[in-house]
Tab-separated table of C-alpha atoms in Angstrom:
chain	number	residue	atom	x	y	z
A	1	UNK	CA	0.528	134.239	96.359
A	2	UNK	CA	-2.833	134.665	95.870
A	3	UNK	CA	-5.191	132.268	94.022
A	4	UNK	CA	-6.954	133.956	90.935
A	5	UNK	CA	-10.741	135.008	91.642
A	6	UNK	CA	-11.212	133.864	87.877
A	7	UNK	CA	-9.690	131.183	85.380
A	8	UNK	CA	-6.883	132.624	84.029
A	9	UNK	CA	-5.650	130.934	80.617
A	10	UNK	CA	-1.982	130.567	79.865
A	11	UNK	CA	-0.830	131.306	76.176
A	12	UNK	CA	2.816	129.570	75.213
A	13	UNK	CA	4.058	129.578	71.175
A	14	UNK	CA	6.966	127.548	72.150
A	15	UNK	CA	6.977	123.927	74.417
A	16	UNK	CA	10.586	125.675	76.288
A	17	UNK	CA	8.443	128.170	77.407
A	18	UNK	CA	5.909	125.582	79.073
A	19	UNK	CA	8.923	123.539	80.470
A	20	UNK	CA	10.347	126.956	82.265
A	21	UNK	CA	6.752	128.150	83.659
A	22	UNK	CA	6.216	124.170	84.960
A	23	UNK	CA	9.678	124.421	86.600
A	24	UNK	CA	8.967	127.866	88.128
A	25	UNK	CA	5.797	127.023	89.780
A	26	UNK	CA	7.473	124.536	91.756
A	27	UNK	CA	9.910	126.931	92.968
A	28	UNK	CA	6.786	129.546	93.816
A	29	UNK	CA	5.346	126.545	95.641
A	30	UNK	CA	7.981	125.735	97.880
A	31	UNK	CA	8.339	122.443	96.722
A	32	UNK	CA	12.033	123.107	94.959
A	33	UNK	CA	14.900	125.112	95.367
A	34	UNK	CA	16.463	127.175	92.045
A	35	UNK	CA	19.540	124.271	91.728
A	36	UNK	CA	16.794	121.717	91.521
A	37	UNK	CA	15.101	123.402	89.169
A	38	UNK	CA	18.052	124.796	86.727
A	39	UNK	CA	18.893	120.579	87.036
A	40	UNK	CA	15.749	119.484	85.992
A	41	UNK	CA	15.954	121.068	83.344
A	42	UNK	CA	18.454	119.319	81.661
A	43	UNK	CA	17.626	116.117	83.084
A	44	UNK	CA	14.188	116.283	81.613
A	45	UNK	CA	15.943	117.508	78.249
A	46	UNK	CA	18.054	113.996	77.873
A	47	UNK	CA	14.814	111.917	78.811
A	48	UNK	CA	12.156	113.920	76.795
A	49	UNK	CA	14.760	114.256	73.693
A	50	UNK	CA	14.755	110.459	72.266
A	51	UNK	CA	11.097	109.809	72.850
A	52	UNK	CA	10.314	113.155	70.496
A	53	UNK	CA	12.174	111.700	68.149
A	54	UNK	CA	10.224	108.391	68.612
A	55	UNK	CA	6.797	110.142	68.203
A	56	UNK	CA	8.300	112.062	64.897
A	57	UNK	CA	9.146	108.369	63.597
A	58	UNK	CA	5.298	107.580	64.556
A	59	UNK	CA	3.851	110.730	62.666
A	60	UNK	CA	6.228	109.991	60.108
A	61	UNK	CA	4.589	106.190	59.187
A	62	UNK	CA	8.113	104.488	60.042
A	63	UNK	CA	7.175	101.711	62.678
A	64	UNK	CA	10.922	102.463	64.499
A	65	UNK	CA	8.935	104.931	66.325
A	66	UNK	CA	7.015	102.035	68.404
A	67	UNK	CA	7.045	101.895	72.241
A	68	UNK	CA	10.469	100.345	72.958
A	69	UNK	CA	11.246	97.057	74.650
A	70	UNK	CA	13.546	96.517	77.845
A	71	UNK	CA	16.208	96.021	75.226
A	72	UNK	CA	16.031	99.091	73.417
A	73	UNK	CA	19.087	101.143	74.281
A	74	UNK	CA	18.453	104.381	72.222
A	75	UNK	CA	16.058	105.633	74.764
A	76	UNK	CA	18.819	104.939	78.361
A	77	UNK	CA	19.325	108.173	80.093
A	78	UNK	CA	22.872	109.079	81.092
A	79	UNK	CA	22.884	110.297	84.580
A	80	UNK	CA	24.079	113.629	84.846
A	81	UNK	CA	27.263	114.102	86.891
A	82	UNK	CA	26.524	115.964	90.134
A	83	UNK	CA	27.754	119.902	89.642
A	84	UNK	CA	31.006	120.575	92.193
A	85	UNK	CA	29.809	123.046	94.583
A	86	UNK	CA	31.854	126.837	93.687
A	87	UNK	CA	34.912	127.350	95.092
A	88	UNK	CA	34.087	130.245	96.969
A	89	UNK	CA	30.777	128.269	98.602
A	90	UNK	CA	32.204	125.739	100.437
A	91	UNK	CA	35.236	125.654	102.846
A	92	UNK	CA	37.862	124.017	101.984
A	93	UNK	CA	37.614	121.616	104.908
A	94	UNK	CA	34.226	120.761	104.138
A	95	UNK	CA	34.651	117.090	103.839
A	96	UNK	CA	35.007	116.387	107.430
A	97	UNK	CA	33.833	119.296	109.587
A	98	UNK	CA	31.850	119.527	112.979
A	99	UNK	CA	28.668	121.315	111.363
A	100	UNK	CA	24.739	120.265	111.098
A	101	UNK	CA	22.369	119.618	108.761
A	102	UNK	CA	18.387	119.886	108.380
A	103	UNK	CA	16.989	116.367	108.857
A	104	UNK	CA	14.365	117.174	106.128
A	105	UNK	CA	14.139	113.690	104.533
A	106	UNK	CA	12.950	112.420	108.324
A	107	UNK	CA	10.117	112.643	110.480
A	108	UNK	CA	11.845	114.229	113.627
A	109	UNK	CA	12.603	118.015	113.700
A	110	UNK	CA	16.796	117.911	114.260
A	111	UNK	CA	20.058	118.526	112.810
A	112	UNK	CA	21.944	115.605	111.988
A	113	UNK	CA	25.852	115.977	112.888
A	114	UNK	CA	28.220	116.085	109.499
A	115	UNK	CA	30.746	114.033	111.362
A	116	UNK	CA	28.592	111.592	111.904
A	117	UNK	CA	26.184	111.329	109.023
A	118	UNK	CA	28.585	112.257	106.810
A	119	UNK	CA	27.316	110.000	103.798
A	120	UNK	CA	23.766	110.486	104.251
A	121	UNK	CA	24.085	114.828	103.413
A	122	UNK	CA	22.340	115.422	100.339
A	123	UNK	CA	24.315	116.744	97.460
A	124	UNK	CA	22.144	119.734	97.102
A	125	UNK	CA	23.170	120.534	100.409
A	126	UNK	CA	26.778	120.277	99.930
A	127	UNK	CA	26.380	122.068	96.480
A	128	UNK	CA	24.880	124.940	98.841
A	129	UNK	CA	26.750	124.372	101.341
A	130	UNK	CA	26.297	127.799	103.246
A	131	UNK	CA	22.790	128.233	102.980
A	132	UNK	CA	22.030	124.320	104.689
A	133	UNK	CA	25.166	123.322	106.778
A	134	UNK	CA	25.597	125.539	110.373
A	135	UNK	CA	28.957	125.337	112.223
A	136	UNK	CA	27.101	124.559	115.793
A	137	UNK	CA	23.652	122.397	116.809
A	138	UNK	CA	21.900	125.717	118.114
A	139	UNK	CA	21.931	127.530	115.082
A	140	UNK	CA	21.374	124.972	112.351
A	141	UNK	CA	17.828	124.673	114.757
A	142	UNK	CA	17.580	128.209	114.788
A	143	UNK	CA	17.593	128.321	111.149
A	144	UNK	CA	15.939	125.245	109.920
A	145	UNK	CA	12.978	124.881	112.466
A	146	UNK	CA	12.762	128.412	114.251
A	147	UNK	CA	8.900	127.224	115.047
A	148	UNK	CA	10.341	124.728	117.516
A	149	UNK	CA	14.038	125.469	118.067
A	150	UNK	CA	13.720	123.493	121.504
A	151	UNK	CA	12.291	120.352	120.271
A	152	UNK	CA	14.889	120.751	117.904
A	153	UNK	CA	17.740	120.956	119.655
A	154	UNK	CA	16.791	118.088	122.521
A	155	UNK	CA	15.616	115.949	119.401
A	156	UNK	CA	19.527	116.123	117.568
A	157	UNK	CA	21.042	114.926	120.917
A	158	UNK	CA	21.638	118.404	122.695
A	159	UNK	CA	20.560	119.983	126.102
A	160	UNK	CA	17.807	122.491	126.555
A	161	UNK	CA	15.973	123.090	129.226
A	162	UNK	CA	13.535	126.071	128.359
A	163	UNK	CA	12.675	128.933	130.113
A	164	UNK	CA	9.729	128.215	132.665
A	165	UNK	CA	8.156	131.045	131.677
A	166	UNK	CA	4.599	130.648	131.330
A	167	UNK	CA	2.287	130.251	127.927
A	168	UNK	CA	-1.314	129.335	126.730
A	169	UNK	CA	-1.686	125.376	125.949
A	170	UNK	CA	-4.596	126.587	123.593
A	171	UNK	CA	-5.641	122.784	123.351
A	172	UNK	CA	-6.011	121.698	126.652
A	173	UNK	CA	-6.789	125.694	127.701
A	174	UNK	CA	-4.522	125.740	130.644
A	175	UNK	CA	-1.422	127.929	131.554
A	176	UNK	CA	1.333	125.817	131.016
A	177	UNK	CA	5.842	126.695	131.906
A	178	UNK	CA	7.907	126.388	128.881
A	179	UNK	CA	9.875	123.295	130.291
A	180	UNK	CA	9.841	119.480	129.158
A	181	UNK	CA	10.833	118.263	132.909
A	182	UNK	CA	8.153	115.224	133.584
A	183	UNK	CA	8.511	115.592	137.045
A	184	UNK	CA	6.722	119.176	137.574
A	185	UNK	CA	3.307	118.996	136.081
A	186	UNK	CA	3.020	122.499	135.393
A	187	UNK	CA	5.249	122.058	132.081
A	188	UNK	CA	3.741	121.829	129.214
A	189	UNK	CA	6.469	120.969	126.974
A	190	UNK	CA	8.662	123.702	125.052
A	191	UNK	CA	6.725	126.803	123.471
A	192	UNK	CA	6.732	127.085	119.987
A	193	UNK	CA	7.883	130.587	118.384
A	194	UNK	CA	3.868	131.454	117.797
A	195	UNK	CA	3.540	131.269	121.769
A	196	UNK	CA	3.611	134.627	123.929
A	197	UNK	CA	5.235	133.813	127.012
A	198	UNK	CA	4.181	135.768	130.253
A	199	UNK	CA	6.799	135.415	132.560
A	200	UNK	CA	7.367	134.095	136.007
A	201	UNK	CA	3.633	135.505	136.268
A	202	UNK	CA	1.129	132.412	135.562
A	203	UNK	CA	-1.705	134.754	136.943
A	204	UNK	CA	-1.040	136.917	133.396
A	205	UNK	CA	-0.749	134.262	131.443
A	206	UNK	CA	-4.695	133.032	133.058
A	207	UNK	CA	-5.721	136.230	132.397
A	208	UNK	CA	-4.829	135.534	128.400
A	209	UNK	CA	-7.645	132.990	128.279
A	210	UNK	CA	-10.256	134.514	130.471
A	211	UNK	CA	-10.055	137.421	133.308
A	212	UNK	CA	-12.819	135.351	135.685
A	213	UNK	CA	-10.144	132.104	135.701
A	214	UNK	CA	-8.647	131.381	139.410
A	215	UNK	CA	-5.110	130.569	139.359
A	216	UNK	CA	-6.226	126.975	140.768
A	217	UNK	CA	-8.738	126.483	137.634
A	218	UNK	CA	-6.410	127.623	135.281
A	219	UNK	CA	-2.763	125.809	135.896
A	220	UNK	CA	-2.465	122.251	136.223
A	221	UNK	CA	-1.974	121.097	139.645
C-alpha cells in the first residue's frame, strides 16, 4: 500500500465496525492470515463481552462492576474449540503423510518433515492444509522461501549442490559460483532468487561490477 501524504481520520458509528477495520489491517499488513482473523474475532468477542458488562455495572453506581480478583469466575474465557479443517481441504490420510511444512516459528529457513514433527504443525496449517503442507522437500522450499530455495533445502536435511554458475557478491564486490563446496574458494555460497547468474562465464559476471576489472582482481583466488 501506500502511506497517506496527509492524516486521514477514520469515522466509525458502531464499535463492530472498529473491531473489523483493526482485524483487517493486520491482514493488509501481512501479519495474519483471513482464518486468524475470522477467529479473532470471536475470541475477542467472549473476552471483551463480560468486562462490558463490568464497566456498565461501573457507570451504573453498582460496585459489582470493580476490577475482579483471581477468584472471580464470571470473567474465565472458554477456549474456543479448534475448527476441523473442510472435508474437501485435507486428504484423508493427512494424519500421517510424507509432506513438509514452513518452519516459520524458527530461525532457520527449512521445511520440517510431517512424519517427523508431526505434533509440532500448527493447527492453522492443518486447517489449510493445501495452501502450507507440500507432498516433497523441494517444493515446500520452492513455495515458502523462493528467495533462498537452496539454503532451504540443505537447511531441512536435503542435498543441493547449486549450479556454479557465476553471480555478483555485492558485499564483498567479487564474482562469486553459486556453490556452498568449502573446498573451492570461488563459491560464494548459493544465489538468492534476486541474483543474475552469468554462466560458466566469470569474465561477464566481472564485467557486471565494472568493465576495467581483470579476471584476477575480480574472482577470489
Amino acid at each position: 500500500g501506500v502511506t497517506p501524504a496527509n492524516n486521514l481520520t477514520l469515522t466509525y458509528t458502531a464499535w463492530s465496525d472498529i473491531a473489523h477495520d483493526c482485524g483487517q489491517s493486520r491482514l493488509y499488513g501481512g501479519m495474519h492470515f483471513e482464518a486468524a482473523v475470522t477467529a479473532s474475532h470471536e475470541l475477542c468477542s467472549g473476552f471483551i463481552n463480560p468486562v462490558v458488562e463490568k464497566a456498565e455495572l461501573l457507570r451504573q453506581g453498582n460496585a459489582d462492576g470493580a476490577l475482579a480478583t483471581f477468584g472471580d469466575d464470571s470473567i474465565l474465557v472458554t477456549p474456543l474449540e479448534r475448527p476441523a479443517a473442510p472435508a474437501d481441504d485435507v486428504p484423508v490420510d493427512a494424519v500421517e503423510p510424507r509432506a513438509f511444512y514452513p518452519n516459520w516459528g524458527g530461525l532457520e529457513e527449512k521445511c520440517l518433515d510431517n512424519s517427523v514433527e508431526t505434533e509440532n504443525m500448527p493447527g492453522y496449517m492443518r486447517t489449510n492444509y493445501n495452501d502450507f503442507v507440500s507432498d516433497d522437500l523441494e517444493t515446500c522450499c520452492a513455495k515458502h522461501y523462493d528467495w533462498a530455495k537452496a539454503d532451504c533445502i540443505v537447511n531441512s536435511g536435503g542435498t543441493y549442490a547449486g549450479s556454479s554458475e557465476w553471480y555478483v557478491n555485492w558485499v564483498s564486490l567479487k564474482c562469486v559460483k553459486d556453490c556452498n563446496d568449502s573446498s573451492d574458494v570461488s563459491c560464494g555460497g548459493f544465489a538468492k532468487n534476486w541474483d543474475e547468474l552469468f554462466g560458466d562465464s566469470a569474465a561477464d559476471c566481472c564485467g557486471n561490477i565494472s568493465p576495467d576489472l581483470t579476471i584476477s582482481e575480480c574472482i577470489e583466488t
